[in-house]
PDB file of C-alpha atoms in Angstrom:
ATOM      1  CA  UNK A 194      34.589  38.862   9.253  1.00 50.00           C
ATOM      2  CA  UNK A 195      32.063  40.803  10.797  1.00 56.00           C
ATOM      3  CA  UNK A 196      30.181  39.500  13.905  1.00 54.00           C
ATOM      4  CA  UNK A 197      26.301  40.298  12.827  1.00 54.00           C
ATOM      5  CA  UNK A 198      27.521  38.408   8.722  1.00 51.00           C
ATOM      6  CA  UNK A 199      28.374  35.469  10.872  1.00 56.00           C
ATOM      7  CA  UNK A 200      25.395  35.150  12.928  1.00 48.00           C
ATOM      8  CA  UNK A 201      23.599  36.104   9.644  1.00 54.00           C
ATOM      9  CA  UNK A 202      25.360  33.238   7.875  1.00 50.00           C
ATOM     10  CA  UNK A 203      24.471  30.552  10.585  1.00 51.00           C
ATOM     11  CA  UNK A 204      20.630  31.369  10.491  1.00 52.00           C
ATOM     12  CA  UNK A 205      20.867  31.056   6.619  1.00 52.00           C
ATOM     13  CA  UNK A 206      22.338  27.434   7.322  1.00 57.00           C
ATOM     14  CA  UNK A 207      20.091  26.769   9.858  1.00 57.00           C
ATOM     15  CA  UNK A 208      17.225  27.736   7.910  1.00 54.00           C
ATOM     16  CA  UNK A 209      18.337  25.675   4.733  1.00 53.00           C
ATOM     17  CA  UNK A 210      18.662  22.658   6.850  1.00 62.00           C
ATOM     18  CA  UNK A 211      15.358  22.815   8.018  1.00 55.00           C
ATOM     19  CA  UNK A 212      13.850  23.558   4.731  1.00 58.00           C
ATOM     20  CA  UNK A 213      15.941  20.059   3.512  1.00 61.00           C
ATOM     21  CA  UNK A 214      14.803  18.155   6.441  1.00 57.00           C
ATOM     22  CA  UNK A 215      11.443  19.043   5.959  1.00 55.00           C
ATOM     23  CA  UNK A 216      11.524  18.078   2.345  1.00 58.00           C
ATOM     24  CA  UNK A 217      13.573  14.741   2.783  1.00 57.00           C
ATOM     25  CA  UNK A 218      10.678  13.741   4.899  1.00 64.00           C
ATOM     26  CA  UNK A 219       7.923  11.544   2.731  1.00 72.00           C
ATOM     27  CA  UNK A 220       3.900  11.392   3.792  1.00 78.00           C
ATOM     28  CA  UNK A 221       2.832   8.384   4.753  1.00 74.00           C
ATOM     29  CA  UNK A 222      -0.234   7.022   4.268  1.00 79.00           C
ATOM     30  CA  UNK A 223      -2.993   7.324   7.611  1.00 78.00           C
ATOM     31  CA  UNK A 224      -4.230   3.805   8.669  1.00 84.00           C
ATOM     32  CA  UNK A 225      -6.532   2.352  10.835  1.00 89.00           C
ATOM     33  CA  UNK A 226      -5.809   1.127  13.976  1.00 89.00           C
ATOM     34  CA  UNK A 227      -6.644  -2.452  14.948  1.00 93.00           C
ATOM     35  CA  UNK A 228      -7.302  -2.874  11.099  1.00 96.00           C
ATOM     36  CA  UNK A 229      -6.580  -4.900   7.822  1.00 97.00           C
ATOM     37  CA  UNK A 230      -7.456  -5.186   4.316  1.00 97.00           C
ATOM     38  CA  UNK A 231      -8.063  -8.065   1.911  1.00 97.00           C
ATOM     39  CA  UNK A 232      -8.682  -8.476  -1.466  1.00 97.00           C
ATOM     40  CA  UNK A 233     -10.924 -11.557  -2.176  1.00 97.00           C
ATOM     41  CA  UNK A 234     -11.278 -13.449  -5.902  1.00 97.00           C
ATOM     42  CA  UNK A 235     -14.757 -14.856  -5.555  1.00 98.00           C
ATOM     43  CA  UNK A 236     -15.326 -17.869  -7.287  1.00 98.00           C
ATOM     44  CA  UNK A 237     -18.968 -17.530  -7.128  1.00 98.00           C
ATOM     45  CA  UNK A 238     -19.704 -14.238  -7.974  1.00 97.00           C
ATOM     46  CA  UNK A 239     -16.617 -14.276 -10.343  1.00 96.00           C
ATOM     47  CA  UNK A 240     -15.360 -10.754  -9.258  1.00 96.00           C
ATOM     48  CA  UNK A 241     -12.746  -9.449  -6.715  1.00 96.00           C
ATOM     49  CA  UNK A 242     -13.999  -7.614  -3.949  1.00 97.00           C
ATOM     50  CA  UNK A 243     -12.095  -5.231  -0.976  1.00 97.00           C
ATOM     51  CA  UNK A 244     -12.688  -6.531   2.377  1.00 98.00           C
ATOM     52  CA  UNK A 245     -11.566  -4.400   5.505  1.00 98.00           C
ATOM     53  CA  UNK A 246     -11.551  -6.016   8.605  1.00 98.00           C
ATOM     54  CA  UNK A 247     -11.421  -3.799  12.191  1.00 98.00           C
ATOM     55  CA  UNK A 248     -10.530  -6.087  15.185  1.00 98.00           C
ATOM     56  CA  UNK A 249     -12.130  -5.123  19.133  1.00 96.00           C
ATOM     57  CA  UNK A 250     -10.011  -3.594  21.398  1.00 93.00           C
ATOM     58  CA  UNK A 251      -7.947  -6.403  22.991  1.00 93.00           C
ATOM     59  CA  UNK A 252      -8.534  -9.123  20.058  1.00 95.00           C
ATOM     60  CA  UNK A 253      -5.368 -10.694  20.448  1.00 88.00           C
ATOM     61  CA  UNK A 254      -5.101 -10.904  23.987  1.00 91.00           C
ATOM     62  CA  UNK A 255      -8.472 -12.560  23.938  1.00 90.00           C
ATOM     63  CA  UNK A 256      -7.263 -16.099  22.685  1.00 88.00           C
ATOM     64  CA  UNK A 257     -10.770 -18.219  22.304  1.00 88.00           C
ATOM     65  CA  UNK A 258     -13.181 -15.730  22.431  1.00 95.00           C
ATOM     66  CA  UNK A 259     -15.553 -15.412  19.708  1.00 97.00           C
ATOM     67  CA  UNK A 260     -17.023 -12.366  18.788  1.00 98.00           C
ATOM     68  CA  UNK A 261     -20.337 -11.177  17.090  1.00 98.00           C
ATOM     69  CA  UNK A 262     -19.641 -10.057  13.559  1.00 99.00           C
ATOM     70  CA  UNK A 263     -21.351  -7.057  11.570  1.00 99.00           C
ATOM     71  CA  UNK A 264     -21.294  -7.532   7.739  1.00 99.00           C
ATOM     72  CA  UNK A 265     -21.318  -3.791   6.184  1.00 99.00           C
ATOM     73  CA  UNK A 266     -21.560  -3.368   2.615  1.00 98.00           C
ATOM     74  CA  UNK A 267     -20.687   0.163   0.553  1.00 96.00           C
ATOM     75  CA  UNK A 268     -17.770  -0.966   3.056  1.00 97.00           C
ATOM     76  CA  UNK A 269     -15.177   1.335   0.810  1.00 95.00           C
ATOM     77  CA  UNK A 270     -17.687   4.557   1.946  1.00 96.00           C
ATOM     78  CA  UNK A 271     -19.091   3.159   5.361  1.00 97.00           C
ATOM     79  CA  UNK A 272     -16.025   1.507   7.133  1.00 97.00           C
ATOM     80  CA  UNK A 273     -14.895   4.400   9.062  1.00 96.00           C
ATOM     81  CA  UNK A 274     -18.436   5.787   9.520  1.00 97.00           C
ATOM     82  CA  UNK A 275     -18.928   2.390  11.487  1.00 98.00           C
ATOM     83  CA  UNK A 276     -16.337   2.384  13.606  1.00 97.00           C
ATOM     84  CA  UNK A 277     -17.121   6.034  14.498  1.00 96.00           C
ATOM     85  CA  UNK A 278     -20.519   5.031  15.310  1.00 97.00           C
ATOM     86  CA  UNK A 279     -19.675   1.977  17.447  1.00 97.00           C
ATOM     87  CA  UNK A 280     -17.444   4.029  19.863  1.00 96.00           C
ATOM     88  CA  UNK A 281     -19.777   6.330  20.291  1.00 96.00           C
ATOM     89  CA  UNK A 282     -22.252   3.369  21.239  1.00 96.00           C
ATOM     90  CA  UNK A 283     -19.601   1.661  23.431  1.00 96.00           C
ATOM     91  CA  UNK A 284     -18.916   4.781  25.381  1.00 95.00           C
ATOM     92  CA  UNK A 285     -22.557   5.289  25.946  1.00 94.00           C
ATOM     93  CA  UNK A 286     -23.833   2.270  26.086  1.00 93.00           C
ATOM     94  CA  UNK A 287     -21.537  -0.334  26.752  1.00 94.00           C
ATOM     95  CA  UNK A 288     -22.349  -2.565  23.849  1.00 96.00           C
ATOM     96  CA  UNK A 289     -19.854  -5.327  22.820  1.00 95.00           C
ATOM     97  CA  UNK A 290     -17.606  -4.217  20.056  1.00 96.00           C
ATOM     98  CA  UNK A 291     -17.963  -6.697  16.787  1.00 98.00           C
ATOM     99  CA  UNK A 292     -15.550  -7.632  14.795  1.00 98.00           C
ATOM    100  CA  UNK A 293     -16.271  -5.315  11.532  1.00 99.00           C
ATOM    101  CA  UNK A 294     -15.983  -6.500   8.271  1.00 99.00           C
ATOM    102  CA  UNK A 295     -16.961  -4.636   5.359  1.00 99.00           C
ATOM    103  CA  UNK A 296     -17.069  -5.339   1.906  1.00 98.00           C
ATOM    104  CA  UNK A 297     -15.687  -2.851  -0.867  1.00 96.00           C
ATOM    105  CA  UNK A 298     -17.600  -2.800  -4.017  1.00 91.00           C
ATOM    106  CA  UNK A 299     -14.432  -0.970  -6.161  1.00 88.00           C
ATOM    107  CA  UNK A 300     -14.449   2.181  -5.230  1.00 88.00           C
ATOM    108  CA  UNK A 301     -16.168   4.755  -3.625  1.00 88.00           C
ATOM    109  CA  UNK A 302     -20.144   5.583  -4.199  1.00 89.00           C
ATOM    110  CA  UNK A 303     -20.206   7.361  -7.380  1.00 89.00           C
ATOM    111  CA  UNK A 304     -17.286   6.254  -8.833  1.00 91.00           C
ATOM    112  CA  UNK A 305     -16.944   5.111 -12.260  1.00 89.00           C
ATOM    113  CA  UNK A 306     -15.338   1.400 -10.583  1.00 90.00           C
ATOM    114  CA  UNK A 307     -18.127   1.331  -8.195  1.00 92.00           C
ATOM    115  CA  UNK A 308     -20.274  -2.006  -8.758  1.00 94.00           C
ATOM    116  CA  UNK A 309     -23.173  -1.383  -6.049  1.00 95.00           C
ATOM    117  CA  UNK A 310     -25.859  -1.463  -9.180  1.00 95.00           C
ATOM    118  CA  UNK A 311     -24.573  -4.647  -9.883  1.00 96.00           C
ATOM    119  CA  UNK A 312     -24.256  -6.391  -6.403  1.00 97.00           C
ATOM    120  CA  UNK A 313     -27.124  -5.186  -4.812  1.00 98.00           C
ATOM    121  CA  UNK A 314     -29.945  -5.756  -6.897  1.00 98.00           C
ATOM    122  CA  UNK A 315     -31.770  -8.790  -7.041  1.00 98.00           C
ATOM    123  CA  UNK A 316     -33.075  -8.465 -10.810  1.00 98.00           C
ATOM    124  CA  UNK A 317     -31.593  -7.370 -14.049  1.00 98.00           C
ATOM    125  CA  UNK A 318     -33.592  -4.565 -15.661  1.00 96.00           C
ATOM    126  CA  UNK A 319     -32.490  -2.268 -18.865  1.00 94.00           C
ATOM    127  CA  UNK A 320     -32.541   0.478 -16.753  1.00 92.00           C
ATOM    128  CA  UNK A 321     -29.867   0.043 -15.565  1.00 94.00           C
ATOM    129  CA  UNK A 322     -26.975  -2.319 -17.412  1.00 94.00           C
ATOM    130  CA  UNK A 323     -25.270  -4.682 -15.319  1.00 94.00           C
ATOM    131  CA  UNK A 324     -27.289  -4.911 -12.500  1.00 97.00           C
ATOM    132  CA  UNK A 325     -29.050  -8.566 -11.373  1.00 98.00           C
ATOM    133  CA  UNK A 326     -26.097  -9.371  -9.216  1.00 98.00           C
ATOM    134  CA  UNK A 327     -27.315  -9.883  -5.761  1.00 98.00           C
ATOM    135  CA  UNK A 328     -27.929 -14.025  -5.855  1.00 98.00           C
ATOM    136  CA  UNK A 329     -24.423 -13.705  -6.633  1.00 98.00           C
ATOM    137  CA  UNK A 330     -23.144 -11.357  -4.241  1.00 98.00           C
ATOM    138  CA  UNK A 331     -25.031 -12.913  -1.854  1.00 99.00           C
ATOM    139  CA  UNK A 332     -23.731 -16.627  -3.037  1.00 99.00           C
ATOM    140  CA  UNK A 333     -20.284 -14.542  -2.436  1.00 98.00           C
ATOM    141  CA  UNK A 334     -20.380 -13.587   0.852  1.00 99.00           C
ATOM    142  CA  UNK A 335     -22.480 -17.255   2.368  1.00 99.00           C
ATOM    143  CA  UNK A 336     -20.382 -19.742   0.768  1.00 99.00           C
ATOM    144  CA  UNK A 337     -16.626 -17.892   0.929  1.00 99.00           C
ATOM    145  CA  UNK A 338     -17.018 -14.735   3.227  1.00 99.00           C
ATOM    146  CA  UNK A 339     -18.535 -15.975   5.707  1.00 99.00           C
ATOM    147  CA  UNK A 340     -16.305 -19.535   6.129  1.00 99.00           C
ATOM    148  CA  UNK A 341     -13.406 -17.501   5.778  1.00 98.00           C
ATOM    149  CA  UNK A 342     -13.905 -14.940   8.043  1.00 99.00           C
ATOM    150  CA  UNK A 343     -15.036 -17.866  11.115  1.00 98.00           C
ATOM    151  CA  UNK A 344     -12.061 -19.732  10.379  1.00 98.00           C
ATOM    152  CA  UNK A 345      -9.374 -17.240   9.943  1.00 97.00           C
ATOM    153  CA  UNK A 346     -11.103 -15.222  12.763  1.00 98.00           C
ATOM    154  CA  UNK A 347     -12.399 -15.591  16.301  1.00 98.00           C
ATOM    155  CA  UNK A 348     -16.390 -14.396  15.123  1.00 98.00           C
ATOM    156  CA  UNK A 349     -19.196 -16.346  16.298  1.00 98.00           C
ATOM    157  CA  UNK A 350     -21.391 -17.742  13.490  1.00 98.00           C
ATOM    158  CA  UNK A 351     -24.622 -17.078  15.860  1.00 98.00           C
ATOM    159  CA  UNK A 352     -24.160 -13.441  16.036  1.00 98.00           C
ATOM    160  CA  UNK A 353     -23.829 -12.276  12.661  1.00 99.00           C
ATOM    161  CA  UNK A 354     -25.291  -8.856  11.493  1.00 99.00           C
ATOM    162  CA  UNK A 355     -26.090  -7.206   8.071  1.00 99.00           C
ATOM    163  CA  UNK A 356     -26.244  -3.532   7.699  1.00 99.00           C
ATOM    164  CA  UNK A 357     -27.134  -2.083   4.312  1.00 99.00           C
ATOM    165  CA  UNK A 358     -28.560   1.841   3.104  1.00 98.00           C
ATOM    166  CA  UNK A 359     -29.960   2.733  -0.042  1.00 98.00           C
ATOM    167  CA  UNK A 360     -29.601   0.185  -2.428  1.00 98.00           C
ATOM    168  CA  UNK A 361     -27.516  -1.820   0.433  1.00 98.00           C
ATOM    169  CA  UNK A 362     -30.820  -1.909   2.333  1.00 99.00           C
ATOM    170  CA  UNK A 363     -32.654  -2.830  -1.035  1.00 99.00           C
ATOM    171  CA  UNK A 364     -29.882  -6.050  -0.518  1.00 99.00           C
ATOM    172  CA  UNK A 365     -30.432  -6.206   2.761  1.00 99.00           C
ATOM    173  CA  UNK A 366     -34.199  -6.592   2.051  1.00 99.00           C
ATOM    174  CA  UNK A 367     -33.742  -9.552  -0.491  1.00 99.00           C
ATOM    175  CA  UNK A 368     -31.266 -11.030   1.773  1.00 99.00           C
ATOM    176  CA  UNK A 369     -34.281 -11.535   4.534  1.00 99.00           C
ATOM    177  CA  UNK A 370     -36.128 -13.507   2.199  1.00 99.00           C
ATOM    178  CA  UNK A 371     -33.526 -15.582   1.031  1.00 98.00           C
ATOM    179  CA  UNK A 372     -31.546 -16.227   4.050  1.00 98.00           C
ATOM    180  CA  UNK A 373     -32.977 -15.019   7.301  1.00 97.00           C
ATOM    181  CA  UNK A 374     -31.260 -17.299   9.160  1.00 97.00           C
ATOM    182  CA  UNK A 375     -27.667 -16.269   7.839  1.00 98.00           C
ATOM    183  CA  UNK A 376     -27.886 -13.140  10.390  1.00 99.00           C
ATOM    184  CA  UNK A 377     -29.436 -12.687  14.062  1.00 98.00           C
ATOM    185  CA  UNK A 378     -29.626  -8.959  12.951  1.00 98.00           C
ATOM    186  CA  UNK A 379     -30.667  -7.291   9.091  1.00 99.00           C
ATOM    187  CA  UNK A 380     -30.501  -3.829   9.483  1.00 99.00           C
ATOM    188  CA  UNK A 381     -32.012  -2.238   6.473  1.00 99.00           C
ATOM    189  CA  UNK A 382     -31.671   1.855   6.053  1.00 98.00           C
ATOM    190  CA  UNK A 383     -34.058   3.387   3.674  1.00 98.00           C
ATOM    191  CA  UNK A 384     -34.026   0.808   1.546  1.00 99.00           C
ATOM    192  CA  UNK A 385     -34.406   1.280  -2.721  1.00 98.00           C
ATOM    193  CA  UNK A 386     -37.845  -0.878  -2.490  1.00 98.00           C
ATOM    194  CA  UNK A 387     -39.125   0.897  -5.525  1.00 97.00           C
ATOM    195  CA  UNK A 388     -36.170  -0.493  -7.500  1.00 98.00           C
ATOM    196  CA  UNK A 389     -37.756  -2.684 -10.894  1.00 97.00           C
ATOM    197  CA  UNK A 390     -40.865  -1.703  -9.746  1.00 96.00           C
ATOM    198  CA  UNK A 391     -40.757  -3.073  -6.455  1.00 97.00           C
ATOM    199  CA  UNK A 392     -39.831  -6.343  -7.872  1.00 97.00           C
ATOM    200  CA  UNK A 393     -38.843  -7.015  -4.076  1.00 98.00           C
ATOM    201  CA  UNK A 394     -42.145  -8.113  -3.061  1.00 98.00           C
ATOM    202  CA  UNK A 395     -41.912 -10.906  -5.811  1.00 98.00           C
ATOM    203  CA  UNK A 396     -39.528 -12.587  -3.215  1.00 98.00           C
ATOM    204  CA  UNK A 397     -41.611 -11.699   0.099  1.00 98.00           C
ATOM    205  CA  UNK A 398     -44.555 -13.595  -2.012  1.00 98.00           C
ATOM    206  CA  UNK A 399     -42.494 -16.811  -2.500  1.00 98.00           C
ATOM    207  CA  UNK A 400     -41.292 -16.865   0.998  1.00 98.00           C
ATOM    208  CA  UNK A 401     -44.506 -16.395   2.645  1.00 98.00           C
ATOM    209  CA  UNK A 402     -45.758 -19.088   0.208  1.00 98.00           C
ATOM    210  CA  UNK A 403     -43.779 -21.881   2.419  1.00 98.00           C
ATOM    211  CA  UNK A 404     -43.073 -20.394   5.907  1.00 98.00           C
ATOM    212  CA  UNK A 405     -44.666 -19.434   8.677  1.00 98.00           C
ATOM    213  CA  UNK A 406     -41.904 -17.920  10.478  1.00 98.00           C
ATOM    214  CA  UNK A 407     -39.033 -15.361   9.948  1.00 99.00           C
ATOM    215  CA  UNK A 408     -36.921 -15.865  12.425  1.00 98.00           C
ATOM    216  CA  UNK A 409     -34.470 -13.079  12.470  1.00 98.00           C
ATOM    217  CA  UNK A 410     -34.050  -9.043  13.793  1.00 98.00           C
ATOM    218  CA  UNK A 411     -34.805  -6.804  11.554  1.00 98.00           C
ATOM    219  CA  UNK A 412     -34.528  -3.069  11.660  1.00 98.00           C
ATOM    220  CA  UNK A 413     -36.323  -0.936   9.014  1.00 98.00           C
ATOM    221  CA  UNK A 414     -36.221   2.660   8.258  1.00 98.00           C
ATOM    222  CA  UNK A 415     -37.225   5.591   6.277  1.00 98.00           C
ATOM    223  CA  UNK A 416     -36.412   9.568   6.647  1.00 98.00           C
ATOM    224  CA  UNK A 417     -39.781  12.126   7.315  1.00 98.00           C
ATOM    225  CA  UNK A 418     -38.591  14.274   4.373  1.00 98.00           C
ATOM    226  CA  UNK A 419     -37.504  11.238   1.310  1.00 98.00           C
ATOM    227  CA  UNK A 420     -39.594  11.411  -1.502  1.00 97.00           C
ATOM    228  CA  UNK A 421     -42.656   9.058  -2.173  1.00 97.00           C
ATOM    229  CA  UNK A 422     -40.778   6.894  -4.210  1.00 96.00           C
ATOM    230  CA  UNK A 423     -38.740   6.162  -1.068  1.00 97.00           C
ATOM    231  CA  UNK A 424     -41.695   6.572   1.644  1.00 98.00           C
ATOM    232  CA  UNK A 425     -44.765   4.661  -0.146  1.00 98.00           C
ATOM    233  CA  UNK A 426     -42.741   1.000  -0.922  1.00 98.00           C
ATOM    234  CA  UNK A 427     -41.240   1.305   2.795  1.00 98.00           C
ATOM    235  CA  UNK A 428     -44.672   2.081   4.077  1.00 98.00           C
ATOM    236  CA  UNK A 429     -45.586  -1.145   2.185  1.00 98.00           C
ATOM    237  CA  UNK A 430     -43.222  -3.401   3.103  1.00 98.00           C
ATOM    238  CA  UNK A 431     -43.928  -2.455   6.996  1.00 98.00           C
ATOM    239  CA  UNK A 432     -47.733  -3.260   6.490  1.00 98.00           C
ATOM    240  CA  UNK A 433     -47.062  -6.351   4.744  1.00 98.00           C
ATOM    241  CA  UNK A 434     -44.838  -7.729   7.486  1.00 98.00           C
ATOM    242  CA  UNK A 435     -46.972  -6.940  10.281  1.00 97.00           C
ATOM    243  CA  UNK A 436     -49.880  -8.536   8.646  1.00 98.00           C
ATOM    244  CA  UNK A 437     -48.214 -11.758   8.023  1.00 98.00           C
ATOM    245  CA  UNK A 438     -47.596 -12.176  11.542  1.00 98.00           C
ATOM    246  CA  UNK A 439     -44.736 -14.531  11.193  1.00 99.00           C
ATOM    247  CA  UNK A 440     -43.867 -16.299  14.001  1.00 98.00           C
ATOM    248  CA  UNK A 441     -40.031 -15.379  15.702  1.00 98.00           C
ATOM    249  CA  UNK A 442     -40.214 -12.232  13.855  1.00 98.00           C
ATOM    250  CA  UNK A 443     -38.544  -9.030  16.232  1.00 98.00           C
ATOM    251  CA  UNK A 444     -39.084  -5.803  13.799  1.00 98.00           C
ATOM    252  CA  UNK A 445     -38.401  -2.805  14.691  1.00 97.00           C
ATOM    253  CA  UNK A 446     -39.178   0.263  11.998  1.00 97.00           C
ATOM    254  CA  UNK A 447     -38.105   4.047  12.250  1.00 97.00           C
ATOM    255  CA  UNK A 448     -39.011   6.914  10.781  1.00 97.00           C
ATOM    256  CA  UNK A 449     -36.239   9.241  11.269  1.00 97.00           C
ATOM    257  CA  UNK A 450     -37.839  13.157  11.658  1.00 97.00           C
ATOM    258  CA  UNK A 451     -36.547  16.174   9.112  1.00 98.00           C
ATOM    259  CA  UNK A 452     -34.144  13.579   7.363  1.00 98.00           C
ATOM    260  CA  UNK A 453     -34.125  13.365   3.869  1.00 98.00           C
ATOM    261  CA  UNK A 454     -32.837  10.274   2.118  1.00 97.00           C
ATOM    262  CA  UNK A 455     -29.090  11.725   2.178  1.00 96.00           C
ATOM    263  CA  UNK A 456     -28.525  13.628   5.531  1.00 97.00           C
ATOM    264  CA  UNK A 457     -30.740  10.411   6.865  1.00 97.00           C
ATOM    265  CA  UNK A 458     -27.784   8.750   6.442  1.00 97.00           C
ATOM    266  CA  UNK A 459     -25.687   9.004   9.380  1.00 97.00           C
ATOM    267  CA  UNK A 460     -28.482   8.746  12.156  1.00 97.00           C
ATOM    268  CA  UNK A 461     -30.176   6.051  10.736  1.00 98.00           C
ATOM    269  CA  UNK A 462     -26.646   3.917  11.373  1.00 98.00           C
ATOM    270  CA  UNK A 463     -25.869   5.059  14.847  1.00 97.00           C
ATOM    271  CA  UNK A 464     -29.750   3.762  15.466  1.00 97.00           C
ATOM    272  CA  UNK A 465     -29.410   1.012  13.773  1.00 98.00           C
ATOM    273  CA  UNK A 466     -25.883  -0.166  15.252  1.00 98.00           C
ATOM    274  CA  UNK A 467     -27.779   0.948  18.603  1.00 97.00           C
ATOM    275  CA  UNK A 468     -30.801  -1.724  17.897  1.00 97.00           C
ATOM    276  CA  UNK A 469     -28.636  -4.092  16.945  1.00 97.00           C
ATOM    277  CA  UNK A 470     -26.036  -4.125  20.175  1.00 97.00           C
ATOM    278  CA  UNK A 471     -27.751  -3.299  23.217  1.00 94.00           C
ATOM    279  CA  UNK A 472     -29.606  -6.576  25.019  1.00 87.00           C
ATOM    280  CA  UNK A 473     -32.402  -6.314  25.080  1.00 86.00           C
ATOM    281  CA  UNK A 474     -33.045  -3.934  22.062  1.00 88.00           C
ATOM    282  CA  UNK A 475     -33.060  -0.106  23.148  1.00 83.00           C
ATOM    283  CA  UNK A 476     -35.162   1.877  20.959  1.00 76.00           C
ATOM    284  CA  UNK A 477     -33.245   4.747  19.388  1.00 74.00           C
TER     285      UNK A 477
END
């Protein structure tokens, strides 16, 4: 046989392995490091909900130590966003990493499984079937979330956070006049205030009714370039709060420049996250 049809003949085989190897070889799916995910039946709010949990660097070496804990919701869209955010803060800043938990809400924003309508607002209108769900949601995450998470995990009960956009803020928002005390820090983002016609303030009105105080962090913020619809009932809410001059109250409100309510987004978390971890509060 000829020299150059042998050589010839062992490329061909080499090249038809490689073609095989590369095809016997399955994807596997990426995961997060120092990460797990739950799926919770909630007896209170009667609905299953995802849970993803992201552990600080050295969690397991760190028998006994508790760590602050920030509650995310949208947590199937802002998970990874957070954890982005964080390391950026840590490497700048130094802050002490939380332990992240974020709550799924079936799917991704937009989504046809996606229940954020229903979980995050506070009444039921026709406008918009389904929703009325946040007593619930919030009845979810105080009486089975939150024990769960500080037994099964080493989080300290007096450094809990909330961080919420949109209609999370809107939740985040009824969730400081519900339960202040159930977080040091509520981080609201550009909250949905003018949601049932800023039915909201209803809840503001009762609290203020029978407290003086409102002890808790709060973070507040808007983009330059959102709509009136988003501006005005923020605007509000920031005027209201600073003339009730409740006692133990540390707000902080931002009004993010060029930002509309979308590309607002991403800077409004790395400021809030910012607020949030650095002692005592930097403003971003």
């Amino acid at each position: 046989m000829d020299k150059y049809l042998i050589v010839r003949v062992l490329y061909l085989m080499i090249f038809l392995s490689l073609i095989n190897a590369a095809q016997a070889q399955k994807p596997s799916l990426v995961t997060v490091p120092n990460s797990e995910h739950r799926v919770m039946q909630s007896k209170v709010a009667g609905h299953t909900y995802d849970v993803y949990v992201h552990f600080p660097v050295g969690y397991a070496q760190a028998a006994g130590k508790k760590y602050p804990v920030l509650y995310v919701v949208d947590g199937d869209n802002d998970f990874s966003p957070t954890l982005e955010y964080l390391g950026l803060l840590m490497a700048e800043y130094h802050i002490p990493e939380p332990l992240v938990v974020a709550i799924g809400d079936g799917g991704l924003i937009g989504t046809p499984t996606n229940k954020r309508n229903r979980d995050f607002t506070p009444t039921a209108t026709t406008a918009m079937p389904g929703s009325g769900g946040a007593p619930a949601f919030l009845g979810f995450i105080e009486q089975e979330l939150m024990p769960f998470v500080e037994k099964n995990y080493q989080a300290d009960p007096a450094q809990r956070s909330l961080y919420g956009y949109s209609m999370g803020g809107l939740f985040g928002t009824y969730v400081l006049f519900q339960k202040p005390t159930l977080f040091r820090n509520i981080l609201i983002g550009s909250p949905a205030l003018g949601y049932d016609k800023g039915k909201v303030f209803d809840f503001e009105s009762a609290y203020h009714a029978k407290h003086t105080a409102l002890p808790v962090h709060v973070f507040i913020e808007v983009g330059e370039l959102e709509t009136p619809g988003q501006k005005e009932p923020y605007q509000k809410l920031v005027r209201l709060l600073e003339a009730r001059h409740y006692q133990n109250l540390d707000l902080h409100t931002v009004v993010i420049e060029k930002v509309t309510h979308l590309t607002g987004k991403p800077v409004t978390m790395l400021k809030a996250l910012g607020w949030a971890y650095t002692s005592p509060h930097a403003i971003f």
